[in-house]
PDB file of C-alpha atoms and ligand atoms in Angstrom:
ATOM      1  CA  UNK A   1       9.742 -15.301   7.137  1.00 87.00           C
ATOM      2  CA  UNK A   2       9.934 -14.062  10.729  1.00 90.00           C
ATOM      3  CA  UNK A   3      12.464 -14.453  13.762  1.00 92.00           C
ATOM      4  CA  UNK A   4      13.208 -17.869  14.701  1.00 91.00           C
ATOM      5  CA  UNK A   5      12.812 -16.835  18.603  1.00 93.00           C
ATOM      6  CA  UNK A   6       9.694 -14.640  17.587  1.00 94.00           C
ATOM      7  CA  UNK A   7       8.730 -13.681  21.396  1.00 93.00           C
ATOM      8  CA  UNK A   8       5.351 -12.112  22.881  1.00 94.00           C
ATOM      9  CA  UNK A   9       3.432  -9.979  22.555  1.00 95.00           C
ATOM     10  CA  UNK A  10       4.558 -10.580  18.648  1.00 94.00           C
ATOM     11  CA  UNK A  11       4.351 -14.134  18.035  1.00 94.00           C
ATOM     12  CA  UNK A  12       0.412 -13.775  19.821  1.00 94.00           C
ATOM     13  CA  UNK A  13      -0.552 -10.689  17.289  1.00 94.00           C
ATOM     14  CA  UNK A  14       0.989 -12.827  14.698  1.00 93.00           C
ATOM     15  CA  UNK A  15      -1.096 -16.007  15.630  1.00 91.00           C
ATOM     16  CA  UNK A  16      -4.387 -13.985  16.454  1.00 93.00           C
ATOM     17  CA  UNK A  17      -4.390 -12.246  13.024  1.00 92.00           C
ATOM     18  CA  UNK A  18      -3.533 -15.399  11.321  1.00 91.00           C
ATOM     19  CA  UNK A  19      -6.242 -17.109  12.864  1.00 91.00           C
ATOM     20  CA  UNK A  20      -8.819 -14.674  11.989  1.00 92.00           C
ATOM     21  CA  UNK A  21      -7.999 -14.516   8.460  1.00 89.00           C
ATOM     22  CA  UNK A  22      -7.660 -18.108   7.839  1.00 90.00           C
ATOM     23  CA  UNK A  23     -10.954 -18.915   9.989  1.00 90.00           C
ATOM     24  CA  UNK A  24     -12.412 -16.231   7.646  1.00 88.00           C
ATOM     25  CA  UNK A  25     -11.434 -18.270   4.524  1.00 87.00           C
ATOM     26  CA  UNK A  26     -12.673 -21.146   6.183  1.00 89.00           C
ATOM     27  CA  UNK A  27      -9.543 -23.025   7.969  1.00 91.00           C
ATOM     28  CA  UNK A  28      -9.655 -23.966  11.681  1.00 87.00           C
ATOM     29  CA  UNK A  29      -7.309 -24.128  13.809  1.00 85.00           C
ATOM     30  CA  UNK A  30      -7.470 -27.490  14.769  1.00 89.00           C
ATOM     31  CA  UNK A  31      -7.801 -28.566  11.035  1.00 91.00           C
ATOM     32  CA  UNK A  32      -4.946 -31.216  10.926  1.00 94.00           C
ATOM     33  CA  UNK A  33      -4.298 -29.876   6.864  1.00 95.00           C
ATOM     34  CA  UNK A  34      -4.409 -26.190   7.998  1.00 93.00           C
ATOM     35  CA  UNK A  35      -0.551 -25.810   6.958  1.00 92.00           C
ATOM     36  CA  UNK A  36      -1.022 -27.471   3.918  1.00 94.00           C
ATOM     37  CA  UNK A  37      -4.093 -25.496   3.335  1.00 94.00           C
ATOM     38  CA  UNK A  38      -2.757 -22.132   4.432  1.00 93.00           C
ATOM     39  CA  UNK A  39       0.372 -22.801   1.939  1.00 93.00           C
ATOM     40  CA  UNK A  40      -1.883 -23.541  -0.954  1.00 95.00           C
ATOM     41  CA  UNK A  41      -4.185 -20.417  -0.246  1.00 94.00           C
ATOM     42  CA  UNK A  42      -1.360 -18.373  -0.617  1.00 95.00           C
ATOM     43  CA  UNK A  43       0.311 -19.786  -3.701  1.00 96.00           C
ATOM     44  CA  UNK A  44      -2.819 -19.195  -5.197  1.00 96.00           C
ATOM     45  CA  UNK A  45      -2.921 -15.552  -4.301  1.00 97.00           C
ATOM     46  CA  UNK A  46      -5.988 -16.058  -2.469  1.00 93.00           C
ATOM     47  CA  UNK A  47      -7.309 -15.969  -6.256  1.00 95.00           C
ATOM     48  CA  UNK A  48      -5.977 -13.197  -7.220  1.00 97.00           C
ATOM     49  CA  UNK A  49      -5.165 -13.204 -10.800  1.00 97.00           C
ATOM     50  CA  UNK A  50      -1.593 -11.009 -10.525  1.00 98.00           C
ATOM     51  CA  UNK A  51       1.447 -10.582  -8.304  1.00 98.00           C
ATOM     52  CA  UNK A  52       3.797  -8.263  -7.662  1.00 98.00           C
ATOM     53  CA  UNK A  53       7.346  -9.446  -6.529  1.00 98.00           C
ATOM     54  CA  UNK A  54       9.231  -6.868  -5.005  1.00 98.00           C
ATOM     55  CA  UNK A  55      12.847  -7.296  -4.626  1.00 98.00           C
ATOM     56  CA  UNK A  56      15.445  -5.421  -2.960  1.00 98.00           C
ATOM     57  CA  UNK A  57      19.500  -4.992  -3.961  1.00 98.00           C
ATOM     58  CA  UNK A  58      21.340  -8.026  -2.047  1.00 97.00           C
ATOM     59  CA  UNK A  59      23.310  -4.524  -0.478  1.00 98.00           C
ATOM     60  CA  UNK A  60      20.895  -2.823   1.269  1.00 98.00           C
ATOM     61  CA  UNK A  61      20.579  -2.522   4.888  1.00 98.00           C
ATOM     62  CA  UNK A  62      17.616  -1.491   7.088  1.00 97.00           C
ATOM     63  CA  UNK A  63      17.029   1.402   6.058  1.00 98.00           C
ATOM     64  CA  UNK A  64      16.212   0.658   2.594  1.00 98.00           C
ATOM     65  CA  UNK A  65      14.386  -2.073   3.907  1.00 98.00           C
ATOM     66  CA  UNK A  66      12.119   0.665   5.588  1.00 98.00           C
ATOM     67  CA  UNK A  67      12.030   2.374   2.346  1.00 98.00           C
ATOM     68  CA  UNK A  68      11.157  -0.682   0.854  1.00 98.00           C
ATOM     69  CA  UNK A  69       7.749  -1.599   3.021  1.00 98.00           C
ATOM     70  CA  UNK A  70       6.876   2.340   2.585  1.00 98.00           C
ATOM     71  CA  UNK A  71       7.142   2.328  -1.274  1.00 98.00           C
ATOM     72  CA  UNK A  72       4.829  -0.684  -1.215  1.00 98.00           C
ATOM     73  CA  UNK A  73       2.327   0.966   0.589  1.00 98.00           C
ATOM     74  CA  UNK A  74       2.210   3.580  -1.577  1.00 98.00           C
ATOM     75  CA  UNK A  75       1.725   1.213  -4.337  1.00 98.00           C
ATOM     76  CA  UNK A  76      -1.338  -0.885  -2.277  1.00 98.00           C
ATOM     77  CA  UNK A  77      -2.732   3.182  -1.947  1.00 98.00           C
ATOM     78  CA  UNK A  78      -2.504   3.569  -5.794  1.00 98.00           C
ATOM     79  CA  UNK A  79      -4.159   0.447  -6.428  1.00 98.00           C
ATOM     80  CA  UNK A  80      -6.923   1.155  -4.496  1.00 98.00           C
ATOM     81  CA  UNK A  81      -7.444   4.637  -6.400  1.00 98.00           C
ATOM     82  CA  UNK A  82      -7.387   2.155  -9.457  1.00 98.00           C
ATOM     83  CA  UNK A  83     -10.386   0.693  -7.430  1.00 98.00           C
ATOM     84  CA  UNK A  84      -8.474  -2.672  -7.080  1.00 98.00           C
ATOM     85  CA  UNK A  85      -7.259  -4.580  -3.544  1.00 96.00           C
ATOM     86  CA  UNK A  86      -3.917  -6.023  -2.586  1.00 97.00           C
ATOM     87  CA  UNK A  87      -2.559  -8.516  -0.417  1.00 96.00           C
ATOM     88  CA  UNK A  88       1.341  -8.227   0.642  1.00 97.00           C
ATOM     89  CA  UNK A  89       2.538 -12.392   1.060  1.00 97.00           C
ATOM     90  CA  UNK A  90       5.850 -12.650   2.418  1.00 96.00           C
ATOM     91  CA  UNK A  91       5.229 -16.202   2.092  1.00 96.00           C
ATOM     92  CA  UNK A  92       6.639 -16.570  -1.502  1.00 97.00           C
ATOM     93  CA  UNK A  93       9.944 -15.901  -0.151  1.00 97.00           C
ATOM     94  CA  UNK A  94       9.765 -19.644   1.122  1.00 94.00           C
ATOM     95  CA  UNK A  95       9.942 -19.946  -2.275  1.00 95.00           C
ATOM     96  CA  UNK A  96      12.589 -17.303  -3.263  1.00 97.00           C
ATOM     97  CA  UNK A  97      14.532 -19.663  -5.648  1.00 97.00           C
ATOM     98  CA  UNK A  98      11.552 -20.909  -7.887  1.00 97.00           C
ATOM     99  CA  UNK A  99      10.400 -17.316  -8.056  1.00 97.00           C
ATOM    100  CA  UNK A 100      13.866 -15.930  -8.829  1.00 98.00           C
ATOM    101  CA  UNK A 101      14.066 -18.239 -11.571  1.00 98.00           C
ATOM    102  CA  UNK A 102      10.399 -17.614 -12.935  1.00 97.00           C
ATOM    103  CA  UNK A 103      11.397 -13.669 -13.007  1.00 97.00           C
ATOM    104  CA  UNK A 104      14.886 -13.365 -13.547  1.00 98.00           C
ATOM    105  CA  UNK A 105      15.411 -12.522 -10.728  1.00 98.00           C
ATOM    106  CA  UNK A 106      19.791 -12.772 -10.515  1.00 97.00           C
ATOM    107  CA  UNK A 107      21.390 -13.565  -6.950  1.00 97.00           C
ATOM    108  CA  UNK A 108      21.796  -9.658  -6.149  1.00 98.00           C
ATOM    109  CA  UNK A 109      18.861  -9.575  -5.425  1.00 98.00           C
ATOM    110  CA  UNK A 110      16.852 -10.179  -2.276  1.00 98.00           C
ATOM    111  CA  UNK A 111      13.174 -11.101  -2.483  1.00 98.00           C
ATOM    112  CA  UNK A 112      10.990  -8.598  -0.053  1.00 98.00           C
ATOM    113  CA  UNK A 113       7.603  -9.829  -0.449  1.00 98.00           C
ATOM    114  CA  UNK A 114       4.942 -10.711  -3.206  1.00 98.00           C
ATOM    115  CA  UNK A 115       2.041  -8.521  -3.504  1.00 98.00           C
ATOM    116  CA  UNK A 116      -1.370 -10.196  -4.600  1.00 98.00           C
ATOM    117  CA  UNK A 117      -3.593  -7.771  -7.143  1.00 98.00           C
ATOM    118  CA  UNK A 118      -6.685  -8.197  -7.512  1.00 98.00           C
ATOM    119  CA  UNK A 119     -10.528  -6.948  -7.292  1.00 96.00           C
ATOM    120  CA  UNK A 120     -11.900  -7.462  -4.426  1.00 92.00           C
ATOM    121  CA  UNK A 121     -14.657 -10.531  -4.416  1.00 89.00           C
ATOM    122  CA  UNK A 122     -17.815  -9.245  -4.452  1.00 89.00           C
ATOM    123  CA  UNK A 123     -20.314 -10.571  -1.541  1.00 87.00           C
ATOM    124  CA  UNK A 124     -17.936 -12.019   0.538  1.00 83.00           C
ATOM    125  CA  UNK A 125     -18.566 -10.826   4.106  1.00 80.00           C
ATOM    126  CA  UNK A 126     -15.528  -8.536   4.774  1.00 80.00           C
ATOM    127  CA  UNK A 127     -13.228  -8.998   7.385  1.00 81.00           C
ATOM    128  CA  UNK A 128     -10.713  -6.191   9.117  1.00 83.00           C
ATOM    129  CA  UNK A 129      -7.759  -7.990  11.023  1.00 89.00           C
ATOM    130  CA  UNK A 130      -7.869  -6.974  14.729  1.00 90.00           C
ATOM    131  CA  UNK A 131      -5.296  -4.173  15.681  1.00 92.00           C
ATOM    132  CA  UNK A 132      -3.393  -3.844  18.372  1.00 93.00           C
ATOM    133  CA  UNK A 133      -4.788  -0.445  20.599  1.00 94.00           C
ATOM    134  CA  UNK A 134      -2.311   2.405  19.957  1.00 95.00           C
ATOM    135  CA  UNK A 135      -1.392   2.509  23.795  1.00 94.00           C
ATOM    136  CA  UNK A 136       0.322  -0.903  23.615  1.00 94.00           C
ATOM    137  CA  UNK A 137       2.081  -0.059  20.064  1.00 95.00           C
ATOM    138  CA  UNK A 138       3.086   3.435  20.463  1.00 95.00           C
ATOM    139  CA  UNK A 139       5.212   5.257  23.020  1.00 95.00           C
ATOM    140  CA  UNK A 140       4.388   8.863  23.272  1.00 94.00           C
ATOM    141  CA  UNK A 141       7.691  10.471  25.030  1.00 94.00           C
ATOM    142  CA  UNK A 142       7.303  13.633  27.165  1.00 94.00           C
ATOM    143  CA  UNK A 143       3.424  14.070  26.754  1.00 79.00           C
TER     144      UNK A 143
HETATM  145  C1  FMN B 201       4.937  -7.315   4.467  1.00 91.78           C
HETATM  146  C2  FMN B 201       3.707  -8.152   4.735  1.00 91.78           C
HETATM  147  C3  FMN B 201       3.718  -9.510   4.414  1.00 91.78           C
HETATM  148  C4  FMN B 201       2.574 -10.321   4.633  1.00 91.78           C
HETATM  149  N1  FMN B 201       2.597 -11.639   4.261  1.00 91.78           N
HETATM  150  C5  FMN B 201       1.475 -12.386   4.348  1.00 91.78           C
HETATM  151  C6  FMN B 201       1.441 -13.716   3.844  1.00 91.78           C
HETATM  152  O1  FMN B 201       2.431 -14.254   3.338  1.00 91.78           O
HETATM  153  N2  FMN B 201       0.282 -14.395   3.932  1.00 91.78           N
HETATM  154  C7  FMN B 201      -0.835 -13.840   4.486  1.00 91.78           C
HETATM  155  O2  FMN B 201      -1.879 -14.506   4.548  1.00 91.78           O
HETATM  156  N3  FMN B 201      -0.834 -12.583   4.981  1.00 91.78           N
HETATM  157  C8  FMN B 201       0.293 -11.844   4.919  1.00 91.78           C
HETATM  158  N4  FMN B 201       0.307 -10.555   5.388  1.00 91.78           N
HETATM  159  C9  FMN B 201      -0.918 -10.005   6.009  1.00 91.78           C
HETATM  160  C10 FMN B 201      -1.945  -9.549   4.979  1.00 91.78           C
HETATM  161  O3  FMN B 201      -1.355  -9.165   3.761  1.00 91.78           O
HETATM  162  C11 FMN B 201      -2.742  -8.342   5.480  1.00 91.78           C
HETATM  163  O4  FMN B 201      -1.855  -7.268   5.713  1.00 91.78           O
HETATM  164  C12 FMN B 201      -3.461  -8.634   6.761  1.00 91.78           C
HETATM  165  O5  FMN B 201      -4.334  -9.708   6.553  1.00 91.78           O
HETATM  166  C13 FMN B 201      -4.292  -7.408   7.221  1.00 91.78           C
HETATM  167  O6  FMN B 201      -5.282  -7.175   6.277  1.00 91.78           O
HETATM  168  P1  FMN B 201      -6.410  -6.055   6.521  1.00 91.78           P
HETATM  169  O7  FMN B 201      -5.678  -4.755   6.576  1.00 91.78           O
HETATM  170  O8  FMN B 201      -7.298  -6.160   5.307  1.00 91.78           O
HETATM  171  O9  FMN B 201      -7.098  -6.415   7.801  1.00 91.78           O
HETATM  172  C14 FMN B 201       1.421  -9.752   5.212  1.00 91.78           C
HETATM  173  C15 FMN B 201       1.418  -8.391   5.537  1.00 91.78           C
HETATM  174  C16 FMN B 201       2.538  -7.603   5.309  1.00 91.78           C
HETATM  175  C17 FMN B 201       2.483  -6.129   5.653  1.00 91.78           C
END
């Protein structure tokens, strides 16, 4: 799912924002089942009752990758004017082959990410990842 030699300050963001959203649905870190409990979350779409599995020709390169993560959003937007929430799980690629069979899905093509659809639980304290501040994600060049 991510680099194998995933270095800081990504693998950090990566483990803070995990840790807040799993804490959030209840798993510590120091839970010796947190994997097993992480991995079950997420093949249950967090509950959500749909998902959307979003594939890619086996051909493309990076750029079409980029194109790729900017159609989805665009999809998570139009959702939300549907008044329903999303949750992008690059997880299920773990799980490519199973899923690839369950779809159709034929070896040309390269599984991107799932996308949980849902509505949003109602009365369930809500909880905004932390962020990164903009001055140690974005480079502003001759300002
Ligand atoms: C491409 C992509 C893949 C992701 N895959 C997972 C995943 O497999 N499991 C997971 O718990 N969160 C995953 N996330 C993170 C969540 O979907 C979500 O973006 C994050 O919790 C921030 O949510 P918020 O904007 O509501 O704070 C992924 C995010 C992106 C953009």
């Amino acid at each position: 799912m991510y680099p194998a030699q995933l270095a800081s300050p990504y693998l950090d963001r990566l483990s803070a924002a995990a840790a807040q959203r799993y804490k959030a649905l209840g798993i510590v870190r120091d839970d010796p089942d947190r994997p097993m409990k992480i991995a079950a979350l997420n093949s249950e779409a967090f509950g959500a009752p749909v998902v959307l599995f979003c594939y890619l020709d086996r051909t493309m390169g990076p750029g079409q990758w980029g194109d790729a993560g900017m159609y989805l959003q665009t999809v998570m937007l139009l959702l939300r004017a549907e008044g329903l929430h999303s949750c992008p799980q690059v997880m299920w690629t773990m799980y490519r082959k199973t899923v690839s069979q369950i779809v159709g899905a034929d070896d040309g093509l390269v599984l991107f990410c799932g996308v949980a659809v849902g509505f949003e639980k109602e009365g369930v304290p809500r909880l905004r990842t932390g962020r990164a501040d903009m001055t140690e994600t974005v480079s502003f060049i001759g300002v």
